[in-house]
GROMACS .gro file of C-alpha atoms in nm:
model
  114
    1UNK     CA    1   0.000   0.000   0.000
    2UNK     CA    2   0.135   0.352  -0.122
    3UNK     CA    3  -0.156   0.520  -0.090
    4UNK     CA    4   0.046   0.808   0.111
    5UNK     CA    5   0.292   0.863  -0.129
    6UNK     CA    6   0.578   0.714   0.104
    7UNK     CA    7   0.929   0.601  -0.037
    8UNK     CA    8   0.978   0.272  -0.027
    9UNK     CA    9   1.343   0.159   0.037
   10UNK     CA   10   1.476  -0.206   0.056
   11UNK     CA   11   1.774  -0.340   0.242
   12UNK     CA   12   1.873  -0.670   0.080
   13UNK     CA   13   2.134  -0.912   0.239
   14UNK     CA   14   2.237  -1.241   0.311
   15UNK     CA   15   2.438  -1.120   0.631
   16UNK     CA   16   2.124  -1.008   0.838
   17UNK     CA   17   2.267  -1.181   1.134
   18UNK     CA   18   2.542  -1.226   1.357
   19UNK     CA   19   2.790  -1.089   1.093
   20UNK     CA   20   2.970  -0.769   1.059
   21UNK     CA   21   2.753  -0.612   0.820
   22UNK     CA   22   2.418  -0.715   1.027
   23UNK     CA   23   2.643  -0.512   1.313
   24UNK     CA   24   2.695  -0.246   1.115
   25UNK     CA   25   2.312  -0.205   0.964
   26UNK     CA   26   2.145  -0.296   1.218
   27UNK     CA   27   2.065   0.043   1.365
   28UNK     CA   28   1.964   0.205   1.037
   29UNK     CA   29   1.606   0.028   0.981
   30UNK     CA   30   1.470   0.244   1.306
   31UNK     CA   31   1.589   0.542   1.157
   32UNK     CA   32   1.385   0.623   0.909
   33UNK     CA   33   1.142   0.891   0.894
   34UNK     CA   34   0.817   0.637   0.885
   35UNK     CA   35   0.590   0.928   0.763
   36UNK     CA   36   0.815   0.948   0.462
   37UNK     CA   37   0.969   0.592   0.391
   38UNK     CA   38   0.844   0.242   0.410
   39UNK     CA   39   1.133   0.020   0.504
   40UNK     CA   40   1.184  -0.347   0.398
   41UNK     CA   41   1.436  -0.564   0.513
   42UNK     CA   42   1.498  -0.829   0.206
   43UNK     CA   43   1.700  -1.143   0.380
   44UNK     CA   44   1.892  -1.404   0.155
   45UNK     CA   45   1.931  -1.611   0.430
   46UNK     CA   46   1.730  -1.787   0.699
   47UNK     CA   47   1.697  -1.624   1.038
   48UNK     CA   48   2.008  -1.733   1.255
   49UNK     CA   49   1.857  -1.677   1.576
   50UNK     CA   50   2.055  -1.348   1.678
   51UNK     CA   51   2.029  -1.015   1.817
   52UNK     CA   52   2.127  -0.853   1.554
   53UNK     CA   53   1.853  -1.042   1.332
   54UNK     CA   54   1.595  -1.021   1.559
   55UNK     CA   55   1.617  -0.631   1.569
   56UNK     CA   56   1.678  -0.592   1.206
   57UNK     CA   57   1.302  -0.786   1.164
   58UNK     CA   58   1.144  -0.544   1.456
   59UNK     CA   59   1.280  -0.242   1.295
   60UNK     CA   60   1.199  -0.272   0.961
   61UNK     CA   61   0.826  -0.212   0.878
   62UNK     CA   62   0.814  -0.483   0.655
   63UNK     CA   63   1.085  -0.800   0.697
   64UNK     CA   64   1.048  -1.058   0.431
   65UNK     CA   65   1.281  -1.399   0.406
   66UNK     CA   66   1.382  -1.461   0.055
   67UNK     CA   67   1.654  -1.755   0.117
   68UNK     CA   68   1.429  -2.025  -0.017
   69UNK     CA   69   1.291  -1.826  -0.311
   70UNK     CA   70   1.466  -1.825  -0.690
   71UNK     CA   71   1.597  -1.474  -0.857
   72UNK     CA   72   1.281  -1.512  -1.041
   73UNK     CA   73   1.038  -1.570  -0.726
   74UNK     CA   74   1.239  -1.283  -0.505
   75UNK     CA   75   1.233  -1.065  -0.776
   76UNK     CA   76   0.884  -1.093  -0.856
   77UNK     CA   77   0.800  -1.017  -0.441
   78UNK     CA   78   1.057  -0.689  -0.468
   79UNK     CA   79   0.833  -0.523  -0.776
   80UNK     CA   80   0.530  -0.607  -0.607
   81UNK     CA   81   0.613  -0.461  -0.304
   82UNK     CA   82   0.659  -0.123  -0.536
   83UNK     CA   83   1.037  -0.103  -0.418
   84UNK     CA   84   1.117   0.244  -0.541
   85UNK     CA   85   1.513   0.205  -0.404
   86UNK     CA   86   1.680  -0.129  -0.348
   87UNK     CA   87   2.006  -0.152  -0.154
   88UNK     CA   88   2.235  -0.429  -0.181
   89UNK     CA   89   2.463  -0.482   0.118
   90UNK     CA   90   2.600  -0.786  -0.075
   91UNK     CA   91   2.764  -0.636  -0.339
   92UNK     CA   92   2.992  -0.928  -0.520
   93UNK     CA   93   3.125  -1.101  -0.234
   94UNK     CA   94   2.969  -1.472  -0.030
   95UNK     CA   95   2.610  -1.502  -0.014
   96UNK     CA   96   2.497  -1.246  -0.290
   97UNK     CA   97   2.252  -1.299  -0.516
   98UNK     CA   98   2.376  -1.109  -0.863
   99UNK     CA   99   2.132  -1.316  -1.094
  100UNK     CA  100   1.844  -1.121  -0.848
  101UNK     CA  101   2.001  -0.770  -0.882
  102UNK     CA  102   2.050  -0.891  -1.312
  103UNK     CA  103   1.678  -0.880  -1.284
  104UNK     CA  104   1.616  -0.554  -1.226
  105UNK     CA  105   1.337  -0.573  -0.945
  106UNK     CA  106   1.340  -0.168  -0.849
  107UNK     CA  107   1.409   0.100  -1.061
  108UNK     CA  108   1.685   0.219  -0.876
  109UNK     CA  109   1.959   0.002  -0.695
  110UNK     CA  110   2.256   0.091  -0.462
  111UNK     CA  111   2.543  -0.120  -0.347
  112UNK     CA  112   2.704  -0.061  -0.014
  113UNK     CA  113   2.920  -0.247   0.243
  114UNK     CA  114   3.003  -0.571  -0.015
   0.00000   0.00000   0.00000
């Protein structure tokens, strides 16, 4: 739902965890001005039972697991979800999913951290 005209920005990662760049991200997802942006929080790994994980899935207004789903599946969820910006905390290194970002889910993607 858009219906207020809100941003919405997605965080996408396979180190959502107890790993430095869950450590590193975690306190972003509550920072958000919540009038203005909808935050997702796009996992490409199951939940590992951590802190860091657990408050990652609180913070974010909407916290999705896409570690079983194929680039096709995951990228399918990301455009329906009307993900305006998509950033990708994998980059090219362990755990990313490039054939997902090849697809082209938002209009606009960032890499950080990876």
């Amino acid at each position: 739902d858009n219906s207020r005209g809100r941003l919405r920005v997605a965080y996408l990662s396979s180190d959502f965890g107890a790993h430095t760049t869950g450590v590193n991200v975690a306190g972003i997802f509550g920072e958000h001005d919540r009038g203005r942006v909808h935050v997702f929080a796009y996992s490409l790994s199951p939940p590992d039972g951590s802190e860091i994980r657990g408050r990652i899935d609180a913070e974010a207004e909407t916290a999705r697991d896409l570690s079983q789903m194929g680039a096709p599946q995951a990228a399918v969820m990301i455009n329906v979800d009307g993900i305006h910006v998509l950033v990708d905390f994998n980059g090219y290194t362990l755990g990313a999913r490039t054939e997902l970002i090849a697809l082209r889910p938002a209009p606009i993607t960032i890499f950080d951290q990876g």
